[in-house]
Amino acid sequence: MTQGINQSRRNLFSRRKSNVTRPPWSKTDQEFTDNCTRCDKCISVCETQIIKRGEGGFPEIDFTKNECTFCKQCVEVCPEPVFDDTAVLPWTIVASIKDSCLTAKGVWCQSCKDACDPRAISFIMAVGQVPKPVIDIDACTGCGACVSPCPTDAILIGHPS
């Protein structure tokens, strides 16, 4: 009985933040943090400087600075088994538009569309209104290119709901 209680307490205290975005091709958050030594090699090699030290010193993505180019340098430099095969999709995150989007306030803005190379963001025209953004979830790579140009921080990159 005591062993079960100790195991439960250990699990309680070992839970880690799971709402962060790890580098592309990362294994599950638990596998990543169990094996990552926090050596910062992925941070140093990131060509767009979007990998930063997050909570507990573990690498996480910050799209407010730039986008992910999927260059795979973070995967290649890492000596630990924290990444999956790069032949699969890098992650399942996609962009979404929050209510703070300028178009919701009647302001014409298409900065997210202009930054989106895969053309996953389009705008729907409506008579008497500014065009509203629509994200094609199937085309969105989750690269985050749309985040930093947004003047109101209205783009959220995360798992689809």
XYZ file of N, CA and C in Angstrom:
483
model
N 0.820 -1.197 0.000
C 0.000 0.000 0.000
C 0.860 1.255 0.000
N 1.918 1.268 0.831
C 2.800 2.430 0.898
C 3.476 2.679 -0.441
N 3.887 1.605 -1.122
C 4.538 1.768 -2.410
C 3.596 2.455 -3.402
N 2.308 2.086 -3.412
C 1.339 2.711 -4.307
C 1.179 4.194 -4.026
N 1.171 4.564 -2.747
C 1.061 5.976 -2.365
C 2.301 6.738 -2.802
N 3.489 6.154 -2.576
C 4.729 6.810 -2.993
C 4.772 6.982 -4.501
N 4.326 5.964 -5.237
C 4.293 6.053 -6.692
C 3.335 7.155 -7.133
N 2.187 7.265 -6.479
C 1.226 8.312 -6.826
C 1.804 9.693 -6.568
N 2.478 9.845 -5.445
C 3.104 11.138 -5.138
C 4.181 11.474 -6.150
N 4.964 10.484 -6.539
C 6.033 10.713 -7.514
C 5.429 11.174 -8.834
N 4.347 10.511 -9.259
C 3.691 10.906 -10.503
C 3.106 12.305 -10.405
N 2.572 12.657 -9.244
C 2.003 13.981 -9.041
C 3.058 15.058 -9.240
N 4.240 14.840 -8.675
C 5.285 15.849 -8.754
C 6.081 15.800 -10.050
N 5.974 14.720 -10.807
C 6.737 14.629 -12.046
C 5.941 15.108 -13.252
N 4.688 15.472 -13.042
C 3.901 15.990 -14.163
C 4.525 17.269 -14.674
N 4.551 17.363 -15.987
C 5.195 18.516 -16.604
C 4.193 19.284 -17.438
N 4.530 20.511 -17.708
C 3.705 21.382 -18.534
C 3.519 20.729 -19.899
N 2.299 20.577 -20.344
C 2.071 19.894 -21.606
C 1.435 20.788 -22.667
N 1.208 22.035 -22.356
C 0.587 22.923 -23.336
C 1.617 23.754 -24.096
N 2.875 23.365 -24.034
C 3.913 24.059 -24.782
C 4.151 23.333 -26.093
N 4.751 24.018 -27.037
C 5.114 23.407 -28.302
C 6.597 23.089 -28.265
N 6.911 21.831 -28.393
C 8.301 21.386 -28.454
C 8.785 21.513 -29.898
N 10.088 21.383 -30.125
C 10.595 21.454 -31.511
C 9.904 20.425 -32.413
N 9.935 20.660 -33.724
C 9.256 19.738 -34.645
C 9.841 18.333 -34.541
N 9.012 17.354 -34.791
C 9.340 15.935 -34.730
C 9.637 15.443 -33.316
N 9.315 16.231 -32.300
C 9.515 15.786 -30.916
C 8.579 14.634 -30.596
N 9.045 13.747 -29.756
C 8.197 12.674 -29.254
C 7.195 13.298 -28.289
N 6.402 12.491 -27.619
C 5.421 13.023 -26.672
C 6.144 13.885 -25.637
N 5.417 14.783 -25.019
C 6.025 15.682 -24.041
C 6.722 14.896 -22.933
N 6.084 13.836 -22.471
C 6.663 13.020 -21.403
C 7.971 12.376 -21.864
N 7.983 11.778 -23.061
C 9.208 11.162 -23.594
C 10.290 12.211 -23.819
N 9.867 13.368 -24.308
C 10.827 14.432 -24.584
C 11.519 14.882 -23.298
N 10.732 15.222 -22.290
C 11.325 15.741 -21.056
C 12.042 14.657 -20.253
N 11.645 13.396 -20.408
C 12.350 12.309 -19.724
C 13.757 12.107 -20.287
N 13.941 12.377 -21.574
C 15.221 12.095 -22.228
C 16.068 13.322 -22.558
N 15.459 14.496 -22.600
C 16.197 15.718 -22.930
C 17.135 16.078 -21.774
N 18.401 16.336 -22.106
C 19.386 16.703 -21.082
C 19.514 18.217 -20.928
N 18.740 18.962 -21.717
C 18.760 20.434 -21.671
C 20.148 20.992 -22.012
N 20.756 20.391 -23.017
C 22.106 20.791 -23.430
C 22.109 22.077 -24.258
N 20.970 22.488 -24.752
C 20.793 23.708 -25.550
C 21.338 23.624 -26.976
N 21.728 22.443 -27.425
C 22.253 22.318 -28.792
C 21.190 22.700 -29.821
N 19.948 22.292 -29.576
C 18.875 22.628 -30.525
C 18.609 24.132 -30.543
N 18.751 24.753 -29.390
C 18.547 26.199 -29.301
C 19.618 26.933 -30.104
N 20.851 26.500 -29.953
C 21.978 27.145 -30.635
C 21.918 26.991 -32.145
N 21.437 25.847 -32.616
C 21.469 25.559 -34.043
C 20.240 26.054 -34.802
N 19.192 26.441 -34.111
C 17.951 26.856 -34.776
C 18.199 28.074 -35.667
N 17.966 27.904 -36.966
C 18.276 28.972 -37.927
C 17.361 30.184 -37.809
N 16.184 30.007 -37.248
C 15.275 31.149 -37.090
C 15.161 31.599 -35.637
N 15.910 30.962 -34.754
C 15.982 31.335 -33.337
C 14.629 31.295 -32.622
N 13.809 30.316 -32.970
C 12.500 30.208 -32.317
C 12.494 29.198 -31.175
N 13.568 28.442 -31.033
C 13.639 27.497 -29.918
C 14.269 28.229 -28.743
N 13.586 28.175 -27.611
C 14.081 28.866 -26.414
C 14.019 27.916 -25.225
N 14.677 28.296 -24.160
C 14.581 27.530 -22.912
C 13.249 27.871 -22.272
N 12.480 26.851 -22.028
C 11.190 27.043 -21.394
C 11.238 26.628 -19.942
N 10.076 26.304 -19.406
C 9.959 25.896 -18.013
C 10.845 24.678 -17.748
N 11.620 24.745 -16.701
C 12.515 23.655 -16.350
C 13.742 23.568 -17.244
N 13.919 24.535 -18.131
C 15.067 24.538 -19.033
C 14.881 23.705 -20.280
N 13.676 23.152 -20.470
C 13.420 22.323 -21.639
C 13.124 23.195 -22.857
N 13.606 22.785 -24.040
C 13.368 23.561 -25.264
C 11.892 23.623 -25.633
N 11.465 24.806 -26.029
C 10.114 24.983 -26.549
C 10.139 26.055 -27.627
N 9.087 26.095 -28.397
C 9.000 26.994 -29.549
C 8.337 28.307 -29.159
N 8.895 29.405 -29.688
C 8.320 30.738 -29.498
C 8.110 31.359 -30.877
N 6.886 31.273 -31.369
C 6.570 31.792 -32.701
C 6.482 33.314 -32.747
N 6.561 34.003 -31.622
C 6.472 35.464 -31.651
C 7.711 36.079 -32.279
N 8.762 35.316 -32.412
C 10.001 35.835 -32.980
C 10.146 35.535 -34.470
N 9.684 34.372 -34.891
C 9.891 33.948 -36.264
C 9.083 32.684 -36.522
N 9.396 32.004 -37.597
C 8.696 30.793 -37.997
C 9.641 29.598 -38.012
N 9.074 28.407 -38.076
C 9.869 27.194 -38.233
C 9.984 26.900 -39.723
N 11.196 26.681 -40.183
C 11.430 26.359 -41.595
C 11.546 24.856 -41.812
N 11.427 24.090 -40.750
C 11.537 22.633 -40.807
C 12.875 22.199 -41.421
N 13.927 22.891 -41.021
C 15.275 22.617 -41.540
C 15.877 21.329 -40.978
N 15.319 20.815 -39.913
C 15.726 19.573 -39.251
C 17.050 19.674 -38.491
N 17.614 20.858 -38.383
C 18.899 20.988 -37.684
C 18.783 20.631 -36.202
N 17.645 20.938 -35.588
C 17.462 20.592 -34.169
C 17.483 19.081 -33.983
N 16.880 18.369 -34.917
C 16.841 16.907 -34.852
C 18.241 16.336 -35.051
N 18.951 16.871 -36.041
C 20.269 16.344 -36.392
C 21.323 16.589 -35.315
N 21.238 17.696 -34.604
C 22.252 18.026 -33.599
C 22.015 17.328 -32.264
N 20.806 16.864 -32.031
C 20.450 16.303 -30.727
C 21.010 14.889 -30.544
N 21.773 14.667 -29.464
C 22.325 13.330 -29.204
C 21.355 12.402 -28.463
N 20.222 12.918 -28.036
C 19.287 12.138 -27.221
C 18.103 11.631 -28.057
N 17.440 10.565 -27.605
C 16.293 10.001 -28.347
C 14.987 10.746 -28.063
N 14.933 12.008 -28.415
C 13.744 12.814 -28.137
C 12.933 13.144 -29.393
N 13.425 12.724 -30.552
C 12.745 13.042 -31.806
C 12.264 11.792 -32.525
N 11.162 11.950 -33.269
C 10.630 10.880 -34.112
C 11.273 10.968 -35.486
N 10.905 10.039 -36.346
C 11.379 9.986 -37.723
C 10.938 11.243 -38.475
N 11.851 11.882 -39.156
C 11.528 13.122 -39.874
C 10.790 12.871 -41.191
N 10.524 11.616 -41.517
C 9.746 11.321 -42.718
C 8.248 11.524 -42.465
N 7.875 11.639 -41.197
C 6.471 11.880 -40.860
C 6.253 13.378 -40.661
N 5.006 13.767 -40.454
C 4.703 15.183 -40.217
C 5.454 15.677 -38.983
N 5.939 16.924 -39.016
C 6.717 17.437 -37.888
C 5.907 17.616 -36.615
N 4.631 17.900 -36.737
C 3.744 18.047 -35.586
C 2.325 18.196 -36.064
N 1.388 18.190 -35.132
C -0.026 18.267 -35.504
C -0.640 19.607 -35.141
N 0.182 20.590 -34.866
C -0.339 21.906 -34.506
C -0.727 22.689 -35.752
N -1.693 23.565 -35.601
C -2.160 24.415 -36.691
C -2.522 25.795 -36.129
N -2.696 26.730 -37.021
C -3.055 28.091 -36.626
C -4.562 28.210 -36.420
N -4.931 29.131 -35.553
C -6.334 29.502 -35.385
C -6.378 31.008 -35.109
N -7.513 31.609 -35.395
C -7.683 33.053 -35.250
C -8.478 33.341 -33.979
N -7.954 34.212 -33.144
C -8.649 34.609 -31.912
C -9.561 35.806 -32.189
N -10.399 36.116 -31.228
C -11.353 37.229 -31.358
C -10.678 38.597 -31.437
N -9.405 38.676 -31.063
C -8.705 39.960 -31.096
C -8.241 40.349 -32.504
N -8.585 39.553 -33.508
C -8.222 39.857 -34.895
C -8.822 41.212 -35.294
N -8.028 42.015 -35.953
C -8.488 43.343 -36.366
C -9.718 43.286 -37.261
N -9.857 42.229 -38.041
C -11.025 42.137 -38.924
C -12.325 42.046 -38.130
N -12.262 41.538 -36.913
C -13.458 41.477 -36.063
C -13.892 42.867 -35.618
N -12.969 43.813 -35.697
C -13.266 45.200 -35.323
C -13.484 46.079 -36.555
N -13.577 45.449 -37.720
C -13.834 46.195 -38.953
C -12.606 46.807 -39.586
N -11.408 46.373 -39.179
C -10.163 46.909 -39.733
C -9.625 45.942 -40.785
N -9.274 46.486 -41.930
C -8.746 45.678 -43.024
C -7.300 45.309 -42.705
N -7.022 44.037 -42.530
C -5.674 43.542 -42.260
C -5.562 42.153 -42.843
N -4.466 41.894 -43.535
C -4.217 40.561 -44.079
C -2.752 40.168 -43.879
N -2.147 40.642 -42.795
C -0.731 40.361 -42.557
C -0.468 38.864 -42.398
N -1.397 38.136 -41.828
C -1.207 36.690 -41.657
C -1.200 35.982 -43.015
N -2.102 36.380 -43.887
C -2.174 35.781 -45.222
C -0.903 36.057 -46.008
N -0.402 37.269 -45.929
C 0.802 37.642 -46.660
C 2.021 36.831 -46.214
N 2.048 36.420 -44.955
C 3.186 35.678 -44.414
C 3.077 34.169 -44.627
N 1.933 33.689 -45.029
C 1.676 32.240 -45.107
C 2.107 31.671 -46.457
N 3.275 30.992 -46.479
C 3.767 30.386 -47.719
C 2.882 29.258 -48.249
N 2.364 28.402 -47.374
C 1.505 27.332 -47.914
C 0.125 27.818 -48.357
N -0.143 29.097 -48.182
C -1.431 29.702 -48.556
C -2.599 29.029 -47.830
N -2.381 28.734 -46.558
C -3.422 28.108 -45.743
C -4.417 29.138 -45.215
N -4.085 30.421 -45.320
C -4.985 31.475 -44.837
C -5.553 32.223 -46.027
N -6.864 32.250 -46.086
C -7.534 33.020 -47.137
C -8.544 33.943 -46.456
N -9.077 34.858 -47.225
C -10.046 35.810 -46.677
C -11.339 35.737 -47.473
N -12.428 35.710 -46.747
C -13.749 35.629 -47.373
C -14.324 37.044 -47.466
N -14.677 37.399 -48.669
C -15.279 38.707 -48.901
C -16.766 38.665 -48.552
N -17.239 39.757 -48.000
C -18.665 39.892 -47.687
C -19.065 41.331 -47.963
N -20.228 41.525 -48.496
C -20.707 42.860 -48.840
C -20.830 43.701 -47.571
N -20.228 44.882 -47.595
C -20.328 45.814 -46.481
C -19.456 45.476 -45.275
N -18.564 44.507 -45.404
C -17.680 44.126 -44.301
C -16.259 43.944 -44.815
N -15.319 44.028 -43.900
C -13.944 43.704 -44.291
C -13.846 42.184 -44.416
N -12.942 41.699 -45.281
C -12.789 40.247 -45.433
C -12.321 39.600 -44.121
N -12.843 38.413 -43.825
C -12.527 37.686 -42.597
C -11.586 36.514 -42.923
N -10.603 36.264 -42.045
C -9.658 35.168 -42.305
C -10.273 33.794 -42.058
N -9.861 32.858 -42.902
C -10.262 31.462 -42.769
C -9.001 30.622 -42.936
N -8.821 29.655 -42.052
C -7.628 28.812 -42.116
C -8.002 27.437 -42.648
N -7.294 27.022 -43.685
C -7.444 25.679 -44.237
C -6.562 24.767 -43.387
N -7.166 24.052 -42.463
C -6.444 23.209 -41.512
C -5.598 22.162 -42.238
N -6.084 21.659 -43.372
C -5.332 20.649 -44.116
C -4.071 21.217 -44.757
N -4.084 22.495 -45.086
C -2.915 23.123 -45.715
C -1.943 23.726 -44.693
N -2.434 23.992 -43.488
C -1.595 24.634 -42.466
C -0.530 23.654 -41.964
N 0.715 24.096 -41.980
C 1.833 23.264 -41.516
C 2.175 23.519 -40.055
N 1.586 24.557 -39.463
C 1.917 24.915 -38.089
C 3.271 25.584 -37.975
N 3.755 26.154 -39.056
C 5.093 26.760 -39.082
C 5.181 28.031 -38.247
N 4.046 28.695 -38.029
C 4.026 29.899 -37.213
C 4.396 31.175 -37.935
N 4.546 31.139 -39.252
C 4.919 32.339 -40.006
C 3.889 33.453 -39.859
N 2.668 33.099 -39.575
C 1.590 34.076 -39.454
C 1.550 34.764 -38.092
N 2.247 34.234 -37.105
C 2.147 34.742 -35.734
C 2.819 36.097 -35.550
N 4.092 36.200 -35.862
C 4.816 37.446 -35.557
C 4.343 38.663 -36.352
N 3.868 38.534 -37.601
C 3.391 39.736 -38.300
C 2.045 40.257 -37.817
N 1.315 39.477 -37.050
C -0.012 39.895 -36.598
C 0.120 41.027 -35.580
N -0.471 42.182 -35.864
C -0.320 43.337 -34.972
C -1.079 43.222 -33.648
N -2.005 42.255 -33.537
C -2.791 42.136 -32.299
C -2.625 40.778 -31.608
N -1.608 40.024 -31.989
C -1.382 38.696 -31.399
C -2.631 37.830 -31.470
N -3.312 37.887 -32.618
C -4.575 37.176 -32.769
C -4.424 35.776 -33.347
N -3.198 35.344 -33.607
C -2.975 34.009 -34.152
C -2.477 33.108 -33.037
N -3.106 31.970 -32.912
C -2.719 30.979 -31.916
C -2.307 29.724 -32.661
N -1.157 29.180 -32.313
C -0.699 27.924 -32.897
C -0.850 26.852 -31.838
N -1.604 25.827 -32.154
C -1.826 24.752 -31.188
C -2.505 23.576 -31.827
N -2.898 22.634 -31.002
C -3.579 21.438 -31.498
C -5.011 21.799 -31.868
N -5.489 21.277 -33.008
C -6.859 21.604 -33.428
C -7.871 21.099 -32.405
N -8.928 21.869 -32.245
C -9.953 21.458 -31.275
C -11.128 20.807 -31.947
